[in-house]
Short mmCIF file of C-alpha atoms in Angstrom, two decimals:
data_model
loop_
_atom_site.label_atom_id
_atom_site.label_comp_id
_atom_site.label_asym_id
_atom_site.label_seq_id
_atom_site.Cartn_x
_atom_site.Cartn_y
_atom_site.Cartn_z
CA UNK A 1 -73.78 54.88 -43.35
CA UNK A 2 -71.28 56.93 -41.86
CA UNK A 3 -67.86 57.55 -44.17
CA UNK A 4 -64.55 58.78 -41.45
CA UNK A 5 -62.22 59.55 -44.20
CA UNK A 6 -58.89 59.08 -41.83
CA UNK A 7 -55.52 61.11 -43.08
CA UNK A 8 -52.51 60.00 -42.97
CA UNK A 9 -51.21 61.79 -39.86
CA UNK A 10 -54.22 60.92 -37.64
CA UNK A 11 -54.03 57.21 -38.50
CA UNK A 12 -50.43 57.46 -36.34
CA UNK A 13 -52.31 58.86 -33.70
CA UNK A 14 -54.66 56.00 -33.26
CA UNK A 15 -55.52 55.30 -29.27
CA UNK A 16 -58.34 52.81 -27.58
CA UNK A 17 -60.58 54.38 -24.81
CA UNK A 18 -63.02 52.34 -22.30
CA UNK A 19 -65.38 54.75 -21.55
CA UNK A 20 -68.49 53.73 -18.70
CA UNK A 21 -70.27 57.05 -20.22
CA UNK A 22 -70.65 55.33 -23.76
CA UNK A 23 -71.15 51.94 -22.17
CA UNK A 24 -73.82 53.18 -20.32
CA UNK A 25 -75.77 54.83 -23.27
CA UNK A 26 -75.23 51.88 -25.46
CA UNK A 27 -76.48 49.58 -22.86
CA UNK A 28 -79.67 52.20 -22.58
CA UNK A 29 -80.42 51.71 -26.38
CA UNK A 30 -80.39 48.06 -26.51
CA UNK A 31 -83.04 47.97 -23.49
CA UNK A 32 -84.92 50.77 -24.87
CA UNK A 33 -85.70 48.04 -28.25
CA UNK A 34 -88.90 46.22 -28.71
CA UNK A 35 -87.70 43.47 -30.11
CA UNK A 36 -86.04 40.76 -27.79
CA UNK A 37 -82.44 41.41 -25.83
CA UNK A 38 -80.07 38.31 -27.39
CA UNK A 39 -78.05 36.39 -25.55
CA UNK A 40 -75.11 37.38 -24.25
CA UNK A 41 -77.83 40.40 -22.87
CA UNK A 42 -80.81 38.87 -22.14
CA UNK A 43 -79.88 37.54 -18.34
CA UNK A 44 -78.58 41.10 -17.97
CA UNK A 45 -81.70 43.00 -19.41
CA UNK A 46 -84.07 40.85 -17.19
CA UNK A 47 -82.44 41.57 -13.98
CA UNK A 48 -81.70 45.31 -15.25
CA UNK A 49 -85.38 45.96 -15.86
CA UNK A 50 -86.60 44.79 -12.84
CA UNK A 51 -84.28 46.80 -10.63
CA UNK A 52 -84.62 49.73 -12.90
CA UNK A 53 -88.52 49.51 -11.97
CA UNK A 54 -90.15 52.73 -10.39
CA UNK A 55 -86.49 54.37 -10.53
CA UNK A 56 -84.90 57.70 -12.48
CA UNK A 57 -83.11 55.62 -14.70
CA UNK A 58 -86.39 53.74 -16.46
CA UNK A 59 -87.45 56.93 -17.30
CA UNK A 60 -84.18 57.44 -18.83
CA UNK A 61 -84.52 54.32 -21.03
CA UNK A 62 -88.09 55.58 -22.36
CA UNK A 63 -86.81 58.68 -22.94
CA UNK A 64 -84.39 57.01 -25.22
CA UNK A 65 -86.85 54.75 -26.22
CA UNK A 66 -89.12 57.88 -27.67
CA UNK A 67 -86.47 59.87 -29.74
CA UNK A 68 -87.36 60.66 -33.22
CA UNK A 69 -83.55 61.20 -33.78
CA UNK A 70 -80.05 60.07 -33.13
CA UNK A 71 -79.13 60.03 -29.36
CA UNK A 72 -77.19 63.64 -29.24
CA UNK A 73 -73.77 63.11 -29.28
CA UNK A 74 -73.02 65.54 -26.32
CA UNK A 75 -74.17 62.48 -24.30
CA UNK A 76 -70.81 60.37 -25.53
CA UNK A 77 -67.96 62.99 -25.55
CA UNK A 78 -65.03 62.13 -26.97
CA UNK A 79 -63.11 60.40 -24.15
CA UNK A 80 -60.04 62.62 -22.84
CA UNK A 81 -57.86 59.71 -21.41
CA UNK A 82 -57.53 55.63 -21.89
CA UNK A 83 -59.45 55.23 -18.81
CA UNK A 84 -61.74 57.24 -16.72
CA UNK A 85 -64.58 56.48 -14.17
CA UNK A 86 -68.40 56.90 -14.33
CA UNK A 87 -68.01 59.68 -11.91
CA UNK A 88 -65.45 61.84 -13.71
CA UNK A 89 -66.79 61.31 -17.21
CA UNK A 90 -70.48 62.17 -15.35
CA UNK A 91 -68.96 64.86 -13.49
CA UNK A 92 -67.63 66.56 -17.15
CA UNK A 93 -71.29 66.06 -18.44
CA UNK A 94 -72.84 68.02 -15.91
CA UNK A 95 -70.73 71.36 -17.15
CA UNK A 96 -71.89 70.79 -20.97
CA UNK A 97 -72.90 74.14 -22.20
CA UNK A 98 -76.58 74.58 -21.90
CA UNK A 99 -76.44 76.01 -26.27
CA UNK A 100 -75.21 72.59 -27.04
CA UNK A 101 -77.65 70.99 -25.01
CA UNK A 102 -80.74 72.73 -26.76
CA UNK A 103 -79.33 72.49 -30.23
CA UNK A 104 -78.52 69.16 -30.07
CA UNK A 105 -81.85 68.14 -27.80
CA UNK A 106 -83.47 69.67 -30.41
CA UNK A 107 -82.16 68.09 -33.49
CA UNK A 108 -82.79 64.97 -32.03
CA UNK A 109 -86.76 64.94 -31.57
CA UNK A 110 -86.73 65.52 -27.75
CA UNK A 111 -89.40 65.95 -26.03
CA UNK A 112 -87.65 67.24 -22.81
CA UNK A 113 -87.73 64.79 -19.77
CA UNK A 114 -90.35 63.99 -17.51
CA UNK A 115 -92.84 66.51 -17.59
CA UNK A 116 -91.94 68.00 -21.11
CA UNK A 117 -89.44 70.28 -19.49
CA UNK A 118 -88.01 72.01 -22.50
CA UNK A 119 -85.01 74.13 -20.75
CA UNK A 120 -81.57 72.66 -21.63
CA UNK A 121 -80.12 73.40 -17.67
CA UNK A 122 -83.30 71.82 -16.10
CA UNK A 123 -83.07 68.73 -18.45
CA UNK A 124 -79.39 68.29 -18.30
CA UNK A 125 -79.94 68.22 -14.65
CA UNK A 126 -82.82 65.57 -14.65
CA UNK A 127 -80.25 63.87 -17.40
CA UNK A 128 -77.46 63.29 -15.08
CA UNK A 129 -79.38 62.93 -12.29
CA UNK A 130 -81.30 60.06 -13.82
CA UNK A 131 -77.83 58.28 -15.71
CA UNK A 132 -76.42 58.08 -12.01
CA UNK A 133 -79.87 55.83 -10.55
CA UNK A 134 -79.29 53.90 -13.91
CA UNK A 135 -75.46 53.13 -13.42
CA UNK A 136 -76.13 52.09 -9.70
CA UNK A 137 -78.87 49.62 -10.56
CA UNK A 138 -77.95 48.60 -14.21
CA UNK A 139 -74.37 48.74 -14.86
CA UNK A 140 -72.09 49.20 -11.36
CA UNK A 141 -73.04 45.78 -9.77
CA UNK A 142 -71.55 44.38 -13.13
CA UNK A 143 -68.45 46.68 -14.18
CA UNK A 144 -65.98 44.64 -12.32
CA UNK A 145 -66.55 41.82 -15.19
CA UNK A 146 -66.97 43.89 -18.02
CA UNK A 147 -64.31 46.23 -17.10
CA UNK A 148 -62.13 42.92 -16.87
CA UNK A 149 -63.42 41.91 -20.47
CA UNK A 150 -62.64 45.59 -21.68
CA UNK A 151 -59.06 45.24 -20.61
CA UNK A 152 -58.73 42.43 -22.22
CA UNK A 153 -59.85 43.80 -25.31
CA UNK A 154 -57.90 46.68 -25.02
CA UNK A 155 -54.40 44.54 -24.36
CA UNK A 156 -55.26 42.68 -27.56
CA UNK A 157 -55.72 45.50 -29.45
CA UNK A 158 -52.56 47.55 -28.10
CA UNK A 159 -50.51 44.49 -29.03
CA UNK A 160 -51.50 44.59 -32.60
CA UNK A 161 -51.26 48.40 -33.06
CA UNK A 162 -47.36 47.80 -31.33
CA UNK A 163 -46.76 45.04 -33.84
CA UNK A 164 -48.64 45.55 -36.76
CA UNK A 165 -49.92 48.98 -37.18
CA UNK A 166 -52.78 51.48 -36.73
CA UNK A 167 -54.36 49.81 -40.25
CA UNK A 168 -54.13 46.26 -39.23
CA UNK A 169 -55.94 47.27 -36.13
CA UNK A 170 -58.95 49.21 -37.91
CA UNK A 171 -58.83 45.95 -39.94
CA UNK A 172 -59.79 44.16 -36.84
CA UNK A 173 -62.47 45.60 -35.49
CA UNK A 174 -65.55 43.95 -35.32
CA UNK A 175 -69.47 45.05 -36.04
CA UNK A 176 -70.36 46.90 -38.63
CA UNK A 177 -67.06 48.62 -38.47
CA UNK A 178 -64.85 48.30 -41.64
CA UNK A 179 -61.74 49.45 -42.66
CA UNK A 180 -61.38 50.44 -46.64
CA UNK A 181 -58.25 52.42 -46.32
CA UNK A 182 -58.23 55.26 -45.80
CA UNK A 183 -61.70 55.42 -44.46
CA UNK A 184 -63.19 53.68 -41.79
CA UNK A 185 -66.88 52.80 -42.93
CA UNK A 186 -70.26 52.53 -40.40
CA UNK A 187 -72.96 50.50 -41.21
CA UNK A 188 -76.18 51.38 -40.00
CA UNK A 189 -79.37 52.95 -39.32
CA UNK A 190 -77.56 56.19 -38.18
CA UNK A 191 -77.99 59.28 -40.97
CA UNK A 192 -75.66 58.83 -43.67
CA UNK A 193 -72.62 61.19 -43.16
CA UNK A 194 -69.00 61.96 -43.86
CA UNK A 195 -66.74 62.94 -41.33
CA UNK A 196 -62.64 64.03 -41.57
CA UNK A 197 -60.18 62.76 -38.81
CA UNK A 198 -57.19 64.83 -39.06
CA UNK A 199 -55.64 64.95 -35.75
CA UNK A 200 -56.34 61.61 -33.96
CA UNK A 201 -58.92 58.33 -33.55
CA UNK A 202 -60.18 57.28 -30.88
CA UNK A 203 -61.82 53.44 -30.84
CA UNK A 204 -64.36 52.71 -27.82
CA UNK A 205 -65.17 49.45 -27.25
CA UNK A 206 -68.33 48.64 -25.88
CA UNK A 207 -69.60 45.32 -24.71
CA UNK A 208 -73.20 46.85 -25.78
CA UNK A 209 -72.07 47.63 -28.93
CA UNK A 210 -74.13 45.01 -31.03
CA UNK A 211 -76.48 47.07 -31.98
CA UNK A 212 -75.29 50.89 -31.96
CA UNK A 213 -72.59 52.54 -33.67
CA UNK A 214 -71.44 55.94 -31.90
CA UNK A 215 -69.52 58.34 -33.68
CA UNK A 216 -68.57 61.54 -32.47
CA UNK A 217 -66.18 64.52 -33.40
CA UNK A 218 -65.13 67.67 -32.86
CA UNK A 219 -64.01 70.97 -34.92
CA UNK A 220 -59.79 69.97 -34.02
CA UNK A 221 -60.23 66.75 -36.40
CA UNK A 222 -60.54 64.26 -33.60
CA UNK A 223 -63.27 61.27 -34.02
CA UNK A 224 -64.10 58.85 -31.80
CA UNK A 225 -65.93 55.64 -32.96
CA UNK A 226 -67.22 52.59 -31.19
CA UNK A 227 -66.87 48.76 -32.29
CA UNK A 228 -67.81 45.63 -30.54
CA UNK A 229 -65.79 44.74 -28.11
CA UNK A 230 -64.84 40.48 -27.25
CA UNK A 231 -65.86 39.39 -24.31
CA UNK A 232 -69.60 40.24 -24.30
CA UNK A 233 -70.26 36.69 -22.86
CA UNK A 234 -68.97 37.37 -18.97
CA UNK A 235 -72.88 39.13 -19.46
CA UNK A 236 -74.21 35.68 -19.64
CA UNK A 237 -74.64 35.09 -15.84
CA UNK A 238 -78.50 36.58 -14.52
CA UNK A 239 -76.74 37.89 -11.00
CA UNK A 240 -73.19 39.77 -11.18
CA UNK A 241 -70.92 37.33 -9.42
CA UNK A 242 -73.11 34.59 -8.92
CA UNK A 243 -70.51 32.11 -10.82
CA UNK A 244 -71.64 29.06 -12.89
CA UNK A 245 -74.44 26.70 -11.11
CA UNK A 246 -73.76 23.30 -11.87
CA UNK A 247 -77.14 22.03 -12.14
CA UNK A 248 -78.85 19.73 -15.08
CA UNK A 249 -79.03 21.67 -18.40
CA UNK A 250 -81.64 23.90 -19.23
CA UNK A 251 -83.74 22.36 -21.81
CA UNK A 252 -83.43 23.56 -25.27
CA UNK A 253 -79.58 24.82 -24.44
CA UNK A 254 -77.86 22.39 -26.83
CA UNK A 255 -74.55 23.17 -26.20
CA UNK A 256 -74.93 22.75 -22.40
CA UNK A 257 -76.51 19.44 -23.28
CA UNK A 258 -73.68 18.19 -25.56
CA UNK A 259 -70.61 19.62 -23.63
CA UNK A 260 -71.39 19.71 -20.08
CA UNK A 261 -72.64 23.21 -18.60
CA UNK A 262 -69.27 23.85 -17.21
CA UNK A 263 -67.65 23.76 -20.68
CA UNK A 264 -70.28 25.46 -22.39
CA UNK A 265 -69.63 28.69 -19.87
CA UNK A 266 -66.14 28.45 -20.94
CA UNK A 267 -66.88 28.37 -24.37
CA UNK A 268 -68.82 31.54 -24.11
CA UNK A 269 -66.50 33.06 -22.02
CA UNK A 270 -63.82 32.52 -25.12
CA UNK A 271 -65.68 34.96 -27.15
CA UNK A 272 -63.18 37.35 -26.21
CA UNK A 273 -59.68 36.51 -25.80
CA UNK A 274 -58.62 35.52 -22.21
CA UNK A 275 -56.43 34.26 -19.56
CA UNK A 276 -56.97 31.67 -17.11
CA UNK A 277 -57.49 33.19 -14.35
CA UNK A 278 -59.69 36.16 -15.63
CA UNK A 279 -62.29 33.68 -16.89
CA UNK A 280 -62.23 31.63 -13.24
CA UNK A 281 -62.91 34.83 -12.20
CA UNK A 282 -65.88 35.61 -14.19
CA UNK A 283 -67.31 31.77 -13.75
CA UNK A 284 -66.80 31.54 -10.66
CA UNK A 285 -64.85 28.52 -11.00
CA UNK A 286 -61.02 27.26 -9.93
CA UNK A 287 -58.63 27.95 -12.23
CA UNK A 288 -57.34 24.12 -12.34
CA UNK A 289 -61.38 23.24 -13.25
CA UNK A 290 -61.12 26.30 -15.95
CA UNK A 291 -57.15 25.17 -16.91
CA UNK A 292 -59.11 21.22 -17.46
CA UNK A 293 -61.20 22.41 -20.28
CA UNK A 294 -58.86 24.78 -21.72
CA UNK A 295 -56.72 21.70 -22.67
CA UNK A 296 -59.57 19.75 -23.55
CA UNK A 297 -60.75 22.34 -25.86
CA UNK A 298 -57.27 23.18 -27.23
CA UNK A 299 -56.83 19.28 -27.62
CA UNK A 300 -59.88 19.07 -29.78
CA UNK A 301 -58.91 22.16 -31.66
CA UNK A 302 -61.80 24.43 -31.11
CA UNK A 303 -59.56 26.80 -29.09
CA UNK A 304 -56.30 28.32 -29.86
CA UNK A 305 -54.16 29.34 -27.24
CA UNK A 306 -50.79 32.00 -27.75
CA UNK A 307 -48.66 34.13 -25.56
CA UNK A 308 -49.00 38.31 -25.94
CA UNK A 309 -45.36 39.47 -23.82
CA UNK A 310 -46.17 38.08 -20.43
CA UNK A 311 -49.65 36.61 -20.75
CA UNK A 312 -50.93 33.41 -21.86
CA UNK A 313 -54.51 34.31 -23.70
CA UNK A 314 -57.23 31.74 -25.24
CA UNK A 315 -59.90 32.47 -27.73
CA UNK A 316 -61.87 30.55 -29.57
CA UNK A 317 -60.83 29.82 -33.49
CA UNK A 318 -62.72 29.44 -36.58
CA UNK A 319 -63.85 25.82 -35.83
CA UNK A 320 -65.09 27.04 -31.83
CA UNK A 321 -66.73 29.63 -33.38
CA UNK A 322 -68.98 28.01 -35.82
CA UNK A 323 -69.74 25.51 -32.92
CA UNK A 324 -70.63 28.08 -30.58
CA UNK A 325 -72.97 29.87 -33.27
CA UNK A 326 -74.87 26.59 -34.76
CA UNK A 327 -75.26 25.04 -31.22
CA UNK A 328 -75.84 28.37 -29.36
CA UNK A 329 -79.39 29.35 -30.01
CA UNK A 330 -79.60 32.60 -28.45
CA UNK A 331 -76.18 33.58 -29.86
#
């Protein structure tokens, strides 16, 4: 458990940052498990693992896979604006100071990369090199849609820091992130630790966030923590922007069986709050089909639907929720 004991002057400087860099490491740890991907992840972990085959960027995942430590925090920096690409976050990563590589490299188990290469320039260099073949294969062809989901997210979250506050926010976030004012408490399996944020926090979400918890800081008293961000069902689809087959159910998919596959992909898409168009979008499907089971679903009162300044958003509420999770049995 890690304890990020928040004063009072850094909980007014409270920002959200997407980040692709921590997206893409998250994404790395959930492949690098034994244990079966979970749905939303599993189309996404099949088709990643088969284009990742032969390539830089498996070797990556193993490497991952084989640490007898934490992943090094030099690998998620703390994000220096809202938004930034893959490139310009990879393109800072490259300059990390070859002192910090090695002491952190070594405090983490590593083994070097392929070939046991112990020299912190050489395996920053096979690092980056590697992270780039994994974002072209694994994570580009699908950033549209979960860069869409992240904004989302993000818009939500802005509107309740505007109107409610930096702790109502922190109260929010979902995971095994929680908010016992003033600190801001990690469950987990990382080393138990605690941490002062004087100066500012920074909240990543990550659509991989299920199962890792990043937490990173430096010596001005900024921290930067990850949560779970909605919207981790636009990952549901095996092919990025294939949209929604309408074919016979698959068998054993009860919810596809009792509401219609159509529905069901809406459903899951609700999982984060969105607007009509964004989840055509990721579906593949006309907004007047989409708008149709929106009002069917806010009708039966499984969806709630409410206006943040100029945008109409939908999300599931308590009663859609429980439906998707007793009906959805990957979920």
């Amino acid at each position: 458990m890690i304890s990020v004991d928040v004063a009072s002057n850094a909980l007014g400087q409270v920002r959200v940052a997407i980040s692709p860099l921590w997206e893409s490491v998250a994404s790395m740890q959930l492949l690098s498990h034994d244990r079966p991907v979970p749905w939303p992840y599993s189309a996404w972990a099949m088709s990643a693992r088969r284009a990742l085959a032969g390539r830089p960027g498996a070797d990556l995942v193993w490497w991952i896979r084989n640490l007898s430590g934490p992943v090094p925090p030099f690998l998620t920096p703390l994000p220096a604006a809202p938004t930034r690409t893959f490139e310009e976050e990879l393109a800072d990563l490259r300059h990390t100071p070859t002192d910090l590589v090695g002491e952190q490299l070594a405090r983490a188990g590593s083994t070097g990369g392929p070939g046991g290469s112990r020299d912190p320039g050489a395996w920053l260099r096979w690092y980056a090199d590697a992270l780039e073949d994994y974002w072209q294969v694994a994570l580009r062809p699908y950033w549209p849609m979960i860069g869409a989901a992240l904004r989302e997210d993000v818009l939500l979250r802005g509107h309740t820091l505007a109107t409610r506050g930096a702790a109502a926010l922190l109260d929010q976030l979902e995971g095994r992130v929680r908010w016992e004012a003033p600190r801001l408490v990690l469950a987990g399996p990382t080393p138990s630790a605690a941490i002062r944020c004087d100066r500012s926090l920074v909240i990543v979400p990550l659509l991989f966030g299920r199962r890792t918890i990043r937490c990173v800081s430096d010596d001005d008293g900024i921290v930067a923590v990850s949560f779970q961000a909605r919207g981790a069902a636009v990952l549901g689809s095996s092919k990025p922007g294939a949209g929604l087959r309408l074919g016979g159910p698959e068998r054993g998919d009860r919810l596809r069986i009792l509401v219609g596959r159509a529905r069901a992909a809406v459903l899951r898409g609700l999982t984060a709050p969105t607007t009509t168009s964004t989840l055509a979008n990721s579906l593949g499907l006309s907004a007047s089909t989409v708008s149709e089971h929106l009002s069917a679903l806010v009708a039966a009162n499984v969806v709630q639907r409410r206006r943040v300044g100029g945008r109409v958003l939908y999300e599931l509420d308590h009663t859609g929720s429980a439906l998707l999770e007793y009906l959805d049995n990957d979920a």
